[in-house]
């Protein structure tokens, strides 16, 4: 089935793999973009086609107005992803803010009778039923105070956040994504009949091991927890270990040389 180009603005595919047996949709952290998963597209086995999600208001979609409310984001995203999940078996991977999006997309698919993922990978994301109260709002703050709160909450190095590049290119997307997070409200539903893999970091100030482990209560299927070295942004430093875990949990042959 040929998908109209507008869908490809949301669901990117930097390295198409026509012979792939599974698609892995990847959801970035707040302020991020699809390029975070650039190396994933070639380092995972050839049987996996990696499809990073690109939200409006950043990178290739910088000219588009960002979305700042979670219900709107979920409805638009689900509509754009739906044609792709009907084509091949698929899994969802989300890091931090992206974990919320991946989890709620899986629940949206269940509510609407869509195909379900073969596995859900939730990284640096606390089990959402433990945090039913929204986080303290920070997006109303002036830039300097806002970035200071981001550094404190997520352990992001302050020298990174104060760079001109961050202020010019990342700050608008970061504000938009954290606005989405502030508007999110968890609603209880039955556990998913989808295996869940939870990944956490031992020095993460935002997500404890107990909060990462509590995802087991959101599935009636298989559950696994892996804790990695590092802080909230272990996604890059532990990339190869993450790949190994994903391959193991999807029960795929390992990538050559990896």
Tab-separated table of C-alpha atoms in Angstrom:
chain	number	residue	atom	x	y	z
A	1	UNK	CA	0.000	0.000	0.000
A	2	UNK	CA	1.412	3.367	-1.019
A	3	UNK	CA	1.286	5.928	1.796
A	4	UNK	CA	0.775	9.633	0.890
A	5	UNK	CA	3.854	11.837	1.493
A	6	UNK	CA	2.183	13.777	4.324
A	7	UNK	CA	2.386	10.664	6.495
A	8	UNK	CA	6.133	10.482	5.922
A	9	UNK	CA	6.565	13.838	7.625
A	10	UNK	CA	5.557	12.076	10.830
A	11	UNK	CA	6.855	8.537	10.206
A	12	UNK	CA	10.349	8.758	8.791
A	13	UNK	CA	12.297	5.853	7.341
A	14	UNK	CA	15.909	6.931	6.692
A	15	UNK	CA	16.994	3.439	5.564
A	16	UNK	CA	14.119	1.553	3.898
A	17	UNK	CA	14.331	-2.211	4.234
A	18	UNK	CA	11.735	-3.744	1.896
A	19	UNK	CA	12.588	-7.255	3.093
A	20	UNK	CA	12.194	-6.427	6.797
A	21	UNK	CA	9.882	-8.609	8.850
A	22	UNK	CA	9.226	-5.988	11.544
A	23	UNK	CA	9.043	-2.211	11.941
A	24	UNK	CA	10.361	-0.479	15.035
A	25	UNK	CA	8.733	2.910	15.609
A	26	UNK	CA	10.952	5.132	17.777
A	27	UNK	CA	9.724	8.085	19.851
A	28	UNK	CA	12.240	10.715	20.999
A	29	UNK	CA	12.592	12.478	24.337
A	30	UNK	CA	11.298	16.027	24.956
A	31	UNK	CA	13.029	18.525	22.688
A	32	UNK	CA	14.473	15.766	20.515
A	33	UNK	CA	13.846	14.761	16.915
A	34	UNK	CA	14.077	11.764	14.621
A	35	UNK	CA	17.839	12.161	14.079
A	36	UNK	CA	18.452	10.768	17.580
A	37	UNK	CA	17.812	7.331	16.082
A	38	UNK	CA	19.965	7.799	12.960
A	39	UNK	CA	22.476	5.102	13.942
A	40	UNK	CA	19.700	2.689	14.866
A	41	UNK	CA	18.617	2.500	11.227
A	42	UNK	CA	21.777	0.621	10.211
A	43	UNK	CA	22.977	-0.993	13.444
A	44	UNK	CA	19.914	-3.111	14.157
A	45	UNK	CA	19.472	-6.373	12.192
A	46	UNK	CA	18.394	-6.199	8.560
A	47	UNK	CA	15.071	-7.778	9.531
A	48	UNK	CA	14.130	-4.535	11.349
A	49	UNK	CA	13.058	-1.358	9.562
A	50	UNK	CA	13.557	1.551	11.961
A	51	UNK	CA	10.962	4.320	11.665
A	52	UNK	CA	11.722	7.309	13.919
A	53	UNK	CA	8.817	9.647	14.583
A	54	UNK	CA	9.297	13.348	13.712
A	55	UNK	CA	6.867	15.662	15.489
A	56	UNK	CA	6.058	19.139	14.123
A	57	UNK	CA	8.071	22.128	15.305
A	58	UNK	CA	11.608	20.702	15.022
A	59	UNK	CA	14.353	19.577	12.624
A	60	UNK	CA	12.825	18.858	9.190
A	61	UNK	CA	9.459	20.197	10.456
A	62	UNK	CA	10.765	23.308	12.188
A	63	UNK	CA	8.562	25.635	10.131
A	64	UNK	CA	5.391	23.894	11.333
A	65	UNK	CA	3.673	24.977	14.550
A	66	UNK	CA	4.352	22.525	17.391
A	67	UNK	CA	1.599	20.658	19.213
A	68	UNK	CA	1.302	21.559	22.898
A	69	UNK	CA	-1.594	19.376	24.136
A	70	UNK	CA	-1.382	15.637	24.600
A	71	UNK	CA	-4.869	14.658	23.350
A	72	UNK	CA	-4.258	16.496	20.068
A	73	UNK	CA	-0.811	14.954	19.695
A	74	UNK	CA	-2.095	11.419	20.257
A	75	UNK	CA	-4.990	11.710	17.809
A	76	UNK	CA	-2.862	13.188	15.021
A	77	UNK	CA	0.009	10.794	15.585
A	78	UNK	CA	-2.236	7.738	15.668
A	79	UNK	CA	-3.811	8.749	12.369
A	80	UNK	CA	-0.393	9.072	10.748
A	81	UNK	CA	0.985	5.806	12.143
A	82	UNK	CA	-2.073	3.661	11.449
A	83	UNK	CA	-1.374	2.938	7.743
A	84	UNK	CA	2.137	1.716	8.607
A	85	UNK	CA	1.150	-0.612	11.455
A	86	UNK	CA	-1.299	-2.362	9.161
A	87	UNK	CA	1.490	-3.397	6.785
A	88	UNK	CA	3.944	-5.320	8.992
A	89	UNK	CA	4.335	-6.615	12.544
A	90	UNK	CA	5.723	-3.775	14.625
A	91	UNK	CA	7.140	-2.764	17.990
A	92	UNK	CA	7.232	0.601	19.762
A	93	UNK	CA	10.242	2.170	21.504
A	94	UNK	CA	9.958	5.387	23.487
A	95	UNK	CA	12.480	7.228	25.654
A	96	UNK	CA	11.248	9.497	28.470
A	97	UNK	CA	8.560	11.748	26.904
A	98	UNK	CA	8.579	9.295	24.002
A	99	UNK	CA	7.705	6.472	26.406
A	100	UNK	CA	4.474	8.212	27.371
A	101	UNK	CA	3.651	8.618	23.682
A	102	UNK	CA	4.455	4.995	22.803
A	103	UNK	CA	2.444	3.606	25.733
A	104	UNK	CA	-0.606	5.731	24.990
A	105	UNK	CA	-0.409	4.933	21.275
A	106	UNK	CA	-0.594	1.223	22.151
A	107	UNK	CA	-3.659	1.874	24.297
A	108	UNK	CA	-5.212	4.016	21.527
A	109	UNK	CA	-4.756	1.137	19.073
A	110	UNK	CA	-6.469	-1.254	21.482
A	111	UNK	CA	-9.403	1.109	22.062
A	112	UNK	CA	-9.861	1.585	18.324
A	113	UNK	CA	-9.479	-2.036	17.259
A	114	UNK	CA	-6.115	-1.525	15.563
A	115	UNK	CA	-3.255	-4.009	15.282
A	116	UNK	CA	-1.177	-4.326	18.436
A	117	UNK	CA	2.617	-4.169	18.766
A	118	UNK	CA	4.608	-7.335	19.281
A	119	UNK	CA	6.435	-5.585	22.118
A	120	UNK	CA	6.550	-2.228	23.886
A	121	UNK	CA	9.965	-0.812	24.877
A	122	UNK	CA	9.778	1.940	27.516
A	123	UNK	CA	13.047	3.674	28.338
A	124	UNK	CA	13.735	6.236	31.111
A	125	UNK	CA	9.994	6.480	31.682
A	126	UNK	CA	8.282	5.898	35.039
A	127	UNK	CA	5.240	3.641	35.157
A	128	UNK	CA	2.540	6.217	34.544
A	129	UNK	CA	0.001	4.850	36.997
A	130	UNK	CA	2.417	5.855	39.795
A	131	UNK	CA	2.336	9.534	38.779
A	132	UNK	CA	-1.295	10.361	38.245
A	133	UNK	CA	-0.738	13.976	39.322
A	134	UNK	CA	0.808	16.107	36.551
A	135	UNK	CA	4.381	17.353	37.045
A	136	UNK	CA	4.892	20.825	38.452
A	137	UNK	CA	4.514	23.197	35.471
A	138	UNK	CA	7.663	24.935	34.271
A	139	UNK	CA	6.856	25.938	30.691
A	140	UNK	CA	5.545	29.352	31.790
A	141	UNK	CA	8.975	30.324	33.124
A	142	UNK	CA	11.401	32.675	31.328
A	143	UNK	CA	14.091	30.900	29.282
A	144	UNK	CA	16.870	30.978	31.880
A	145	UNK	CA	14.679	29.711	34.728
A	146	UNK	CA	13.005	27.167	32.461
A	147	UNK	CA	16.341	25.666	31.376
A	148	UNK	CA	17.575	25.608	34.972
A	149	UNK	CA	14.516	23.568	35.954
A	150	UNK	CA	15.109	21.207	33.024
A	151	UNK	CA	18.720	20.701	34.142
A	152	UNK	CA	17.629	19.961	37.719
A	153	UNK	CA	14.763	17.660	36.783
A	154	UNK	CA	16.481	15.562	34.121
A	155	UNK	CA	20.166	15.916	34.973
A	156	UNK	CA	20.959	17.581	31.638
A	157	UNK	CA	24.381	19.279	31.751
A	158	UNK	CA	23.878	23.014	32.175
A	159	UNK	CA	26.590	23.836	29.655
A	160	UNK	CA	24.569	21.984	27.025
A	161	UNK	CA	21.372	23.839	27.828
A	162	UNK	CA	22.999	27.266	27.811
A	163	UNK	CA	24.597	26.876	24.380
A	164	UNK	CA	23.379	29.162	21.595
A	165	UNK	CA	22.479	26.131	19.493
A	166	UNK	CA	20.079	24.833	22.128
A	167	UNK	CA	18.433	28.220	22.570
A	168	UNK	CA	18.014	28.693	18.815
A	169	UNK	CA	16.993	25.211	17.699
A	170	UNK	CA	15.947	23.043	20.641
A	171	UNK	CA	14.254	25.408	23.092
A	172	UNK	CA	10.965	25.850	21.150
A	173	UNK	CA	10.538	22.098	20.697
A	174	UNK	CA	11.512	21.456	24.316
A	175	UNK	CA	8.922	23.931	25.573
A	176	UNK	CA	6.259	22.413	23.304
A	177	UNK	CA	6.986	18.835	24.364
A	178	UNK	CA	7.038	19.675	28.063
A	179	UNK	CA	3.728	21.523	27.558
A	180	UNK	CA	2.386	18.285	26.111
A	181	UNK	CA	3.698	16.451	29.164
A	182	UNK	CA	2.069	18.941	31.522
A	183	UNK	CA	-1.277	18.435	29.783
A	184	UNK	CA	-1.088	14.626	30.001
A	185	UNK	CA	-3.449	12.880	32.407
A	186	UNK	CA	-3.166	9.160	33.027
A	187	UNK	CA	-6.491	7.298	32.844
A	188	UNK	CA	-6.728	3.765	34.290
A	189	UNK	CA	-7.382	0.988	31.783
A	190	UNK	CA	-6.859	-2.792	31.950
A	191	UNK	CA	-3.258	-3.947	31.430
A	192	UNK	CA	-2.149	-4.508	27.854
A	193	UNK	CA	-1.808	-8.018	26.461
A	194	UNK	CA	1.531	-6.891	25.014
A	195	UNK	CA	4.998	-7.774	26.363
A	196	UNK	CA	6.797	-4.811	27.914
A	197	UNK	CA	10.524	-4.196	28.256
A	198	UNK	CA	11.458	-1.420	30.669
A	199	UNK	CA	14.904	0.214	30.562
A	200	UNK	CA	16.235	2.454	33.307
A	201	UNK	CA	19.485	4.071	34.410
A	202	UNK	CA	21.130	3.681	37.786
A	203	UNK	CA	21.918	7.393	38.179
A	204	UNK	CA	18.689	8.798	36.723
A	205	UNK	CA	17.373	11.590	38.991
A	206	UNK	CA	13.973	11.506	37.277
A	207	UNK	CA	13.071	7.783	37.174
A	208	UNK	CA	13.877	5.350	39.982
A	209	UNK	CA	14.423	1.616	39.521
A	210	UNK	CA	11.153	0.984	41.349
A	211	UNK	CA	9.274	3.269	38.951
A	212	UNK	CA	10.838	1.529	35.948
A	213	UNK	CA	10.013	-1.895	37.389
A	214	UNK	CA	6.376	-0.993	38.062
A	215	UNK	CA	5.623	-1.225	34.329
A	216	UNK	CA	5.112	-4.954	34.956
A	217	UNK	CA	1.636	-4.035	36.247
A	218	UNK	CA	0.674	-2.650	32.820
A	219	UNK	CA	0.939	-5.988	30.998
A	220	UNK	CA	-0.576	-9.443	31.272
A	221	UNK	CA	2.200	-10.769	29.025
A	222	UNK	CA	5.971	-11.029	29.421
A	223	UNK	CA	7.874	-8.301	31.268
A	224	UNK	CA	11.578	-7.559	31.575
A	225	UNK	CA	13.576	-4.839	33.342
A	226	UNK	CA	17.147	-3.825	32.555
A	227	UNK	CA	19.083	-1.140	34.403
A	228	UNK	CA	21.996	0.572	32.635
A	229	UNK	CA	24.815	2.804	33.845
A	230	UNK	CA	24.346	6.539	33.441
A	231	UNK	CA	21.689	9.211	33.925
A	232	UNK	CA	18.387	10.048	32.259
A	233	UNK	CA	20.032	10.387	28.836
A	234	UNK	CA	21.723	6.984	28.648
A	235	UNK	CA	20.131	6.502	25.236
A	236	UNK	CA	23.304	7.381	23.326
A	237	UNK	CA	26.032	6.021	25.614
A	238	UNK	CA	24.266	2.665	26.017
A	239	UNK	CA	23.001	2.413	22.447
A	240	UNK	CA	24.658	-0.918	21.617
A	241	UNK	CA	23.449	-2.521	24.852
A	242	UNK	CA	19.971	-1.241	24.118
A	243	UNK	CA	20.159	-2.773	20.649
A	244	UNK	CA	21.230	-6.099	22.132
A	245	UNK	CA	18.311	-6.012	24.565
A	246	UNK	CA	15.824	-5.156	21.814
A	247	UNK	CA	17.101	-7.978	19.602
A	248	UNK	CA	16.905	-10.437	22.493
A	249	UNK	CA	13.392	-9.432	23.506
A	250	UNK	CA	12.124	-9.527	19.926
A	251	UNK	CA	13.810	-12.916	19.523
A	252	UNK	CA	15.634	-11.808	16.377
A	253	UNK	CA	18.972	-12.945	14.952
A	254	UNK	CA	21.729	-10.556	16.011
A	255	UNK	CA	23.069	-7.977	13.546
A	256	UNK	CA	26.345	-8.900	11.881
A	257	UNK	CA	29.256	-7.404	13.758
A	258	UNK	CA	26.948	-6.229	16.519
